[in-house]
Tab-separated table of C-alpha atoms and ligand atoms in Angstrom:
chain	number	residue	atom	x	y	z
A	1	UNK	CA	-22.384	4.682	11.897
A	2	UNK	CA	-19.135	2.922	10.999
A	3	UNK	CA	-16.334	5.304	9.305
A	4	UNK	CA	-15.379	4.404	5.922
A	5	UNK	CA	-11.541	3.661	5.478
A	6	UNK	CA	-10.215	3.726	1.618
A	7	UNK	CA	-6.791	3.062	0.353
A	8	UNK	CA	-5.139	2.347	-3.134
A	9	UNK	CA	-2.831	-0.160	-3.538
A	10	UNK	CA	-0.650	0.419	-6.301
A	11	UNK	CA	0.137	-2.967	-8.518
A	12	UNK	CA	3.897	-3.036	-8.406
A	13	UNK	CA	4.133	-6.896	-8.423
A	14	UNK	CA	4.696	-9.395	-5.193
A	15	UNK	CA	4.881	-7.513	-1.988
A	16	UNK	CA	7.458	-7.713	0.656
A	17	UNK	CA	7.444	-8.359	4.137
A	18	UNK	CA	7.591	-4.135	4.656
A	19	UNK	CA	4.474	-3.942	2.582
A	20	UNK	CA	3.151	-6.694	4.657
A	21	UNK	CA	3.660	-5.524	8.230
A	22	UNK	CA	3.407	-1.828	7.417
A	23	UNK	CA	0.589	-1.493	4.800
A	24	UNK	CA	-1.316	-4.990	4.355
A	25	UNK	CA	-1.974	-5.961	7.755
A	26	UNK	CA	-2.698	-2.641	9.408
A	27	UNK	CA	-5.307	-1.985	6.699
A	28	UNK	CA	-6.674	-5.433	7.444
A	29	UNK	CA	-6.934	-4.593	10.947
A	30	UNK	CA	-8.584	-1.251	10.145
A	31	UNK	CA	-11.355	-3.222	8.059
A	32	UNK	CA	-12.773	-4.743	11.342
A	33	UNK	CA	-13.577	-1.696	12.744
A	34	UNK	CA	-14.409	0.348	9.554
A	35	UNK	CA	-16.513	-0.010	6.242
A	36	UNK	CA	-13.531	-0.501	4.130
A	37	UNK	CA	-12.708	0.314	0.525
A	38	UNK	CA	-9.649	-0.778	-0.847
A	39	UNK	CA	-8.964	-1.093	-4.473
A	40	UNK	CA	-6.180	-1.933	-6.936
A	41	UNK	CA	-5.042	1.577	-8.668
A	42	UNK	CA	-4.161	0.427	-11.952
A	43	UNK	CA	-4.696	3.903	-13.594
A	44	UNK	CA	-1.777	5.143	-11.338
A	45	UNK	CA	0.366	2.876	-12.367
A	46	UNK	CA	-0.167	3.576	-15.991
A	47	UNK	CA	1.991	6.863	-15.486
A	48	UNK	CA	4.901	4.684	-14.787
A	49	UNK	CA	4.295	1.522	-16.606
A	50	UNK	CA	3.898	1.145	-20.206
A	51	UNK	CA	4.161	-2.372	-20.458
A	52	UNK	CA	0.550	-4.065	-20.767
A	53	UNK	CA	1.464	-7.576	-20.026
A	54	UNK	CA	3.353	-6.400	-16.893
A	55	UNK	CA	0.463	-4.376	-15.699
A	56	UNK	CA	-1.723	-7.052	-16.101
A	57	UNK	CA	0.326	-9.448	-14.120
A	58	UNK	CA	1.032	-7.294	-11.196
A	59	UNK	CA	-2.089	-6.195	-10.795
A	60	UNK	CA	-3.270	-9.968	-10.705
A	61	UNK	CA	-0.424	-10.595	-8.330
A	62	UNK	CA	-1.199	-7.780	-5.857
A	63	UNK	CA	-4.818	-8.723	-5.966
A	64	UNK	CA	-3.783	-12.322	-5.284
A	65	UNK	CA	-1.368	-11.109	-2.376
A	66	UNK	CA	-4.132	-9.074	-0.268
A	67	UNK	CA	-6.420	-11.790	-0.902
A	68	UNK	CA	-3.888	-14.499	0.307
A	69	UNK	CA	-3.138	-12.226	3.236
A	70	UNK	CA	-6.692	-12.615	4.574
A	71	UNK	CA	-8.581	-9.972	2.729
A	72	UNK	CA	-12.110	-11.054	2.857
A	73	UNK	CA	-14.265	-9.564	-0.333
A	74	UNK	CA	-17.849	-10.175	1.645
A	75	UNK	CA	-16.212	-7.517	4.191
A	76	UNK	CA	-14.121	-5.301	2.027
A	77	UNK	CA	-15.066	-3.857	-0.906
A	78	UNK	CA	-12.410	-4.565	-3.275
A	79	UNK	CA	-12.337	-3.470	-6.854
A	80	UNK	CA	-10.020	-2.635	-9.788
A	81	UNK	CA	-9.969	1.577	-9.960
A	82	UNK	CA	-10.254	1.272	-14.127
A	83	UNK	CA	-13.524	-0.899	-13.269
A	84	UNK	CA	-14.961	2.310	-11.708
A	85	UNK	CA	-14.972	4.776	-14.612
A	86	UNK	CA	-17.059	7.487	-12.255
A	87	UNK	CA	-13.532	7.840	-10.738
A	88	UNK	CA	-12.341	9.739	-14.035
A	89	UNK	CA	-15.489	11.615	-14.566
A	90	UNK	CA	-14.906	13.082	-11.014
A	91	UNK	CA	-11.280	13.723	-11.768
A	92	UNK	CA	-12.239	15.630	-14.918
A	93	UNK	CA	-15.001	17.706	-12.304
A	94	UNK	CA	-12.078	17.927	-9.447
A	95	UNK	CA	-9.354	19.445	-12.161
A	96	UNK	CA	-11.646	22.336	-12.200
A	97	UNK	CA	-11.093	23.084	-8.730
A	98	UNK	CA	-7.247	22.607	-8.575
A	99	UNK	CA	-4.852	25.175	-8.591
A	100	UNK	CA	-2.037	24.280	-10.769
A	101	UNK	CA	0.263	25.931	-8.193
A	102	UNK	CA	-0.744	23.406	-5.735
A	103	UNK	CA	0.255	20.569	-7.955
A	104	UNK	CA	3.625	22.310	-8.773
A	105	UNK	CA	4.160	21.702	-4.902
A	106	UNK	CA	3.428	17.955	-4.489
A	107	UNK	CA	6.505	16.024	-3.223
A	108	UNK	CA	6.708	13.698	-6.322
A	109	UNK	CA	6.894	16.004	-8.786
A	110	UNK	CA	9.316	18.454	-6.827
A	111	UNK	CA	11.545	15.160	-6.585
A	112	UNK	CA	11.415	14.602	-10.207
A	113	UNK	CA	12.472	18.331	-11.244
A	114	UNK	CA	14.973	18.522	-8.807
A	115	UNK	CA	16.956	15.045	-10.231
A	116	UNK	CA	16.358	16.573	-13.452
A	117	UNK	CA	17.983	19.604	-12.560
A	118	UNK	CA	20.844	17.987	-11.011
A	119	UNK	CA	21.592	16.045	-14.059
A	120	UNK	CA	21.318	18.781	-16.409
A	121	UNK	CA	18.366	18.202	-18.177
A	122	UNK	CA	15.178	19.812	-18.982
A	123	UNK	CA	13.118	20.526	-15.806
A	124	UNK	CA	9.872	18.783	-16.967
A	125	UNK	CA	11.985	15.628	-18.734
A	126	UNK	CA	10.489	12.356	-18.169
A	127	UNK	CA	7.232	14.066	-16.541
A	128	UNK	CA	3.913	13.280	-18.248
A	129	UNK	CA	0.729	14.915	-17.318
A	130	UNK	CA	-0.560	11.689	-15.318
A	131	UNK	CA	2.280	12.044	-13.314
A	132	UNK	CA	1.627	15.895	-12.752
A	133	UNK	CA	-1.645	15.504	-11.700
A	134	UNK	CA	-1.502	12.556	-9.972
A	135	UNK	CA	-2.625	14.006	-6.693
A	136	UNK	CA	-6.063	14.876	-8.244
A	137	UNK	CA	-6.856	11.457	-9.499
A	138	UNK	CA	-5.889	10.258	-5.732
A	139	UNK	CA	-8.371	12.678	-4.749
A	140	UNK	CA	-10.910	11.613	-7.015
A	141	UNK	CA	-10.479	8.114	-5.521
A	142	UNK	CA	-10.650	9.070	-2.233
A	143	UNK	CA	-13.612	11.742	-2.364
A	144	UNK	CA	-15.702	9.459	-4.535
A	145	UNK	CA	-16.715	7.165	-1.791
A	146	UNK	CA	-17.318	9.612	0.898
A	147	UNK	CA	-13.884	8.214	2.831
A	148	UNK	CA	-13.319	9.220	6.546
A	149	UNK	CA	-9.972	7.594	6.925
A	150	UNK	CA	-6.960	6.919	4.524
A	151	UNK	CA	-4.847	4.500	5.574
A	152	UNK	CA	-1.305	5.138	3.877
A	153	UNK	CA	2.446	5.697	4.290
A	154	UNK	CA	3.913	8.749	5.397
A	155	UNK	CA	4.831	9.770	1.903
A	156	UNK	CA	1.367	9.892	0.694
A	157	UNK	CA	0.045	12.060	3.456
A	158	UNK	CA	0.395	15.141	1.221
A	159	UNK	CA	-1.608	13.635	-1.148
A	160	UNK	CA	-4.344	13.282	1.332
A	161	UNK	CA	-4.034	16.881	2.343
A	162	UNK	CA	-4.396	17.954	-0.920
A	163	UNK	CA	-7.496	15.844	-1.497
A	164	UNK	CA	-8.835	17.858	1.460
A	165	UNK	CA	-7.733	21.127	-0.302
A	166	UNK	CA	-9.357	20.069	-3.249
A	167	UNK	CA	-12.479	18.831	-1.603
A	168	UNK	CA	-12.770	22.359	0.385
A	169	UNK	CA	-12.695	24.606	-2.739
A	170	UNK	CA	-15.643	22.764	-4.319
A	171	UNK	CA	-17.515	22.799	-1.080
A	172	UNK	CA	-16.760	26.668	-0.438
A	173	UNK	CA	-17.601	27.600	-4.060
A	174	UNK	CA	-20.774	26.049	-3.733
A	175	UNK	CA	-21.521	26.551	-0.027
A	176	UNK	CA	-22.410	22.942	0.833
A	177	UNK	CA	-20.548	19.891	2.033
A	178	UNK	CA	-21.023	17.671	-0.523
A	179	UNK	CA	-17.317	16.276	-0.505
A	180	UNK	CA	-16.582	14.780	2.562
A	181	UNK	CA	-12.972	15.827	4.088
A	182	UNK	CA	-10.802	12.609	4.400
A	183	UNK	CA	-8.324	12.214	7.202
A	184	UNK	CA	-4.980	10.520	6.385
A	185	UNK	CA	-4.091	7.529	8.810
A	186	UNK	CA	-0.579	6.978	9.796
A	187	UNK	CA	0.965	3.404	9.775
A	188	UNK	CA	3.408	3.433	12.459
A	189	UNK	CA	4.648	-0.077	11.879
A	190	UNK	CA	5.929	0.785	8.844
A	191	UNK	CA	8.910	2.407	10.036
A	192	UNK	CA	9.927	-0.318	11.953
A	193	UNK	CA	10.418	-3.338	9.163
A	194	UNK	CA	13.890	-3.117	8.568
A	195	UNK	CA	15.570	-4.933	5.460
A	196	UNK	CA	18.345	-7.324	5.171
A	197	UNK	CA	21.195	-4.490	4.977
A	198	UNK	CA	19.148	-2.736	8.367
A	199	UNK	CA	17.624	0.057	6.411
A	200	UNK	CA	14.223	0.194	5.859
A	201	UNK	CA	12.706	-2.264	3.967
A	202	UNK	CA	12.375	-1.074	0.313
A	203	UNK	CA	12.348	-2.100	-3.184
A	204	UNK	CA	14.551	0.642	-4.114
A	205	UNK	CA	16.760	-0.282	-1.943
A	206	UNK	CA	17.183	-3.865	-2.673
A	207	UNK	CA	16.957	-5.177	0.597
A	208	UNK	CA	13.633	-7.013	0.765
A	209	UNK	CA	12.412	-10.120	1.626
A	210	UNK	CA	9.842	-11.371	-0.409
A	211	UNK	CA	6.124	-12.443	0.947
A	212	UNK	CA	5.619	-15.544	-0.762
A	213	UNK	CA	9.066	-16.612	-1.536
A	214	UNK	CA	9.340	-20.436	-1.453
A	215	UNK	CA	10.616	-21.948	2.109
A	216	UNK	CA	13.880	-22.476	0.862
A	217	UNK	CA	14.640	-19.336	-0.894
A	218	UNK	CA	12.953	-17.766	2.009
A	219	UNK	CA	15.698	-19.237	4.650
A	220	UNK	CA	18.574	-18.482	2.312
A	221	UNK	CA	16.911	-14.663	2.093
A	222	UNK	CA	17.123	-14.630	5.934
A	223	UNK	CA	20.441	-15.963	6.221
A	224	UNK	CA	21.564	-12.955	3.997
A	225	UNK	CA	20.659	-10.438	6.766
A	226	UNK	CA	23.636	-8.551	7.784
A	227	UNK	CA	24.700	-8.568	11.155
A	228	UNK	CA	27.877	-7.735	12.763
A	229	UNK	CA	31.262	-9.955	12.970
A	230	UNK	CA	30.859	-10.795	16.856
A	231	UNK	CA	32.036	-14.280	17.624
A	232	UNK	CA	29.605	-16.869	18.979
A	233	UNK	CA	30.416	-16.823	22.441
A	234	UNK	CA	30.168	-12.606	22.636
A	235	UNK	CA	27.047	-11.608	24.262
A	236	UNK	CA	24.896	-9.628	21.767
A	237	UNK	CA	22.556	-6.502	21.589
A	238	UNK	CA	19.243	-7.420	20.585
A	239	UNK	CA	17.999	-3.832	20.260
A	240	UNK	CA	20.639	-2.803	17.664
A	241	UNK	CA	20.236	-6.085	15.701
A	242	UNK	CA	17.910	-6.578	12.130
A	243	UNK	CA	17.469	-9.923	13.230
A	244	UNK	CA	16.251	-9.426	16.531
A	245	UNK	CA	14.001	-6.353	15.050
A	246	UNK	CA	12.437	-8.842	12.396
A	247	UNK	CA	12.179	-11.372	15.065
A	248	UNK	CA	9.759	-9.309	17.178
A	249	UNK	CA	7.385	-9.175	14.337
A	250	UNK	CA	6.804	-12.684	13.952
A	251	UNK	CA	7.311	-14.169	17.399
A	252	UNK	CA	5.121	-14.345	20.619
A	253	UNK	CA	6.055	-12.645	23.488
A	254	UNK	CA	7.378	-15.512	25.525
A	255	UNK	CA	9.665	-16.103	22.241
A	256	UNK	CA	10.659	-13.062	22.111
A	257	UNK	CA	11.866	-12.746	25.862
A	258	UNK	CA	13.537	-16.213	25.301
A	259	UNK	CA	15.634	-15.026	22.392
A	260	UNK	CA	16.519	-12.029	24.052
A	261	UNK	CA	17.657	-13.738	26.854
A	262	UNK	CA	20.059	-15.585	24.583
A	263	UNK	CA	21.404	-12.524	23.006
A	264	UNK	CA	22.609	-11.186	26.023
A	265	UNK	CA	23.920	-14.342	27.702
A	266	UNK	CA	26.295	-14.942	24.527
A	267	UNK	CA	26.836	-18.432	23.137
A	268	UNK	CA	24.626	-17.959	20.359
A	269	UNK	CA	25.903	-17.179	16.620
A	270	UNK	CA	24.331	-15.188	14.134
A	271	UNK	CA	23.429	-18.386	12.085
A	272	UNK	CA	21.176	-19.638	14.975
A	273	UNK	CA	19.336	-16.525	15.590
A	274	UNK	CA	18.694	-16.302	11.963
A	275	UNK	CA	17.188	-19.993	11.755
A	276	UNK	CA	15.139	-19.249	14.909
A	277	UNK	CA	13.957	-15.948	12.749
A	278	UNK	CA	13.117	-18.173	9.809
A	279	UNK	CA	11.284	-20.390	11.587
A	280	UNK	CA	8.953	-17.719	13.167
A	281	UNK	CA	8.442	-16.070	10.086
A	282	UNK	CA	7.721	-19.318	7.858
A	283	UNK	CA	5.296	-20.333	10.403
A	284	UNK	CA	3.176	-17.216	9.781
A	285	UNK	CA	3.949	-17.121	6.143
A	286	UNK	CA	3.693	-20.928	5.067
A	287	UNK	CA	-0.052	-20.426	4.972
A	288	UNK	CA	-0.170	-17.175	3.040
A	289	UNK	CA	2.091	-18.822	0.586
A	290	UNK	CA	0.136	-21.685	-0.211
A	291	UNK	CA	-3.209	-19.574	-0.322
A	292	UNK	CA	-1.260	-17.278	-2.819
A	293	UNK	CA	-0.090	-20.017	-4.968
A	294	UNK	CA	-3.661	-21.685	-4.953
A	295	UNK	CA	-5.397	-18.062	-6.156
A	296	UNK	CA	-2.470	-17.721	-8.891
A	297	UNK	CA	-3.680	-20.826	-10.262
A	298	UNK	CA	-6.977	-19.752	-10.531
A	299	UNK	CA	-6.763	-16.254	-12.075
A	300	UNK	CA	-10.470	-16.409	-13.252
A	301	UNK	CA	-11.604	-16.529	-9.607
A	302	UNK	CA	-9.564	-13.552	-8.768
A	303	UNK	CA	-11.068	-11.566	-11.830
A	304	UNK	CA	-14.588	-12.594	-10.794
A	305	UNK	CA	-13.791	-11.081	-6.913
A	306	UNK	CA	-12.869	-7.987	-8.515
A	307	UNK	CA	-15.744	-7.596	-10.976
A	308	UNK	CA	-17.959	-8.230	-7.931
A	309	UNK	CA	-16.497	-5.431	-6.031
A	310	UNK	CA	-16.707	-3.205	-8.662
A	311	UNK	CA	-20.496	-3.996	-9.378
A	312	UNK	CA	-20.957	-3.248	-5.643
A	313	UNK	CA	-18.992	0.192	-5.796
A	314	UNK	CA	-20.332	1.224	-9.226
A	315	UNK	CA	-24.040	2.025	-7.703
A	316	UNK	CA	-22.462	4.345	-4.906
A	317	UNK	CA	-20.058	5.756	-7.263
A	318	UNK	CA	-22.957	6.536	-9.705
A	319	UNK	CA	-24.858	8.058	-6.937
A	320	UNK	CA	-22.172	10.426	-5.861
A	321	UNK	CA	-21.636	11.743	-9.646
A	322	UNK	CA	-25.271	12.339	-9.895
A	323	UNK	CA	-25.622	14.504	-7.077
A	324	UNK	CA	-22.435	16.323	-7.800
A	325	UNK	CA	-23.490	16.843	-11.666
A	326	UNK	CA	-26.424	18.426	-10.066
A	327	UNK	CA	-24.804	20.760	-7.863
A	328	UNK	CA	-22.423	21.921	-10.908
A	329	UNK	CA	-25.219	22.173	-13.433
A	330	UNK	CA	-24.365	19.121	-15.507
A	331	UNK	CA	-27.412	17.194	-15.306
B	401	LIG	N1	-0.698	6.799	-4.195
B	401	LIG	C1	-0.571	6.066	-3.537
B	401	LIG	C2	0.211	5.140	-3.360
B	401	LIG	O1	1.540	5.240	-3.985
B	401	LIG	C3	-2.130	5.079	-3.998
B	401	LIG	C4	-3.193	5.324	-4.174
B	401	LIG	C5	-3.644	5.909	-5.048
B	401	LIG	C6	-3.957	5.686	-2.992
B	401	LIG	N2	-5.016	6.251	-5.159
B	401	LIG	C7	-4.902	6.379	-3.473
B	401	LIG	C8	-4.068	5.909	-1.672
B	401	LIG	C9	-6.382	6.555	-2.762
B	401	LIG	C10	-4.797	6.155	-0.887
B	401	LIG	C11	-6.093	6.702	-1.362
B	401	LIG	O2	0.698	4.169	-2.184
């Protein structure tokens, strides 16, 4: 039997190269060997976003992005969290098995307390209950579908471990194995994607290369990658260079070896290295960009894909809820 892999995608607008290499590509690769269930976590986004227009368009954009990158909705169960209301019934059940103290230890919540503390604000300033109980909703997402593997970034490991804690507490109380214990799956690539300034590529650092930037904009952005001030003729160190680091993500083995040779030999300026990077990137991204633009011209199709995904997900979810209601005595 194939393992079940599930992950939630927060609708945060158009993804960047780091998201693509660190999250989208590995998750799509995983879907070749697992039964994959990937969903847009729109109710998670509500905790932070109160702008309905933005939430709607970000949901559409992120769905289009994953489809453009090759998610095949016939192979991957692809749905919107809000279209599977069983999630929220499971959330209510799980809340009764979640110690408040467990939530107090969540990194995201603790980080907010600390920043409030540092700025002299009330400790709970800006913390809504959705944010506080975020890990329980995430546990509901995961446990509803008998998930084995959760591909996530390292920052989400703690949340998956909390889902395990909550599931164990439920199973223990009813002396059964009704909730399958999930395992976080690390995506090692995500650490190696550097941004324009050499730090990890991240929206919060403002150092991203957008995934679907038009060709001209992509070239302009690549040219902004920070390099050192070595002259053209000087030999250069590929291993400490952001341009080369990104090149390795898009070029073939032969191309990588060739560019490495040119770095070491000297005689190549940064402009030229960046042009090589742009060409390699554009080769991969041009078809994705085109597909993304086509999809965004046709939002009805995207909505239909998500609706069909939910129609397949709901019977699975309903069956799970039926079993759980029986166990807890609400049937
Ligand atoms: N919290 C995840 C993030 O910020 C998104 C998410 C929501 C998720 N529910 C999930 C990830 C369930 C894995 C499983 O990226």
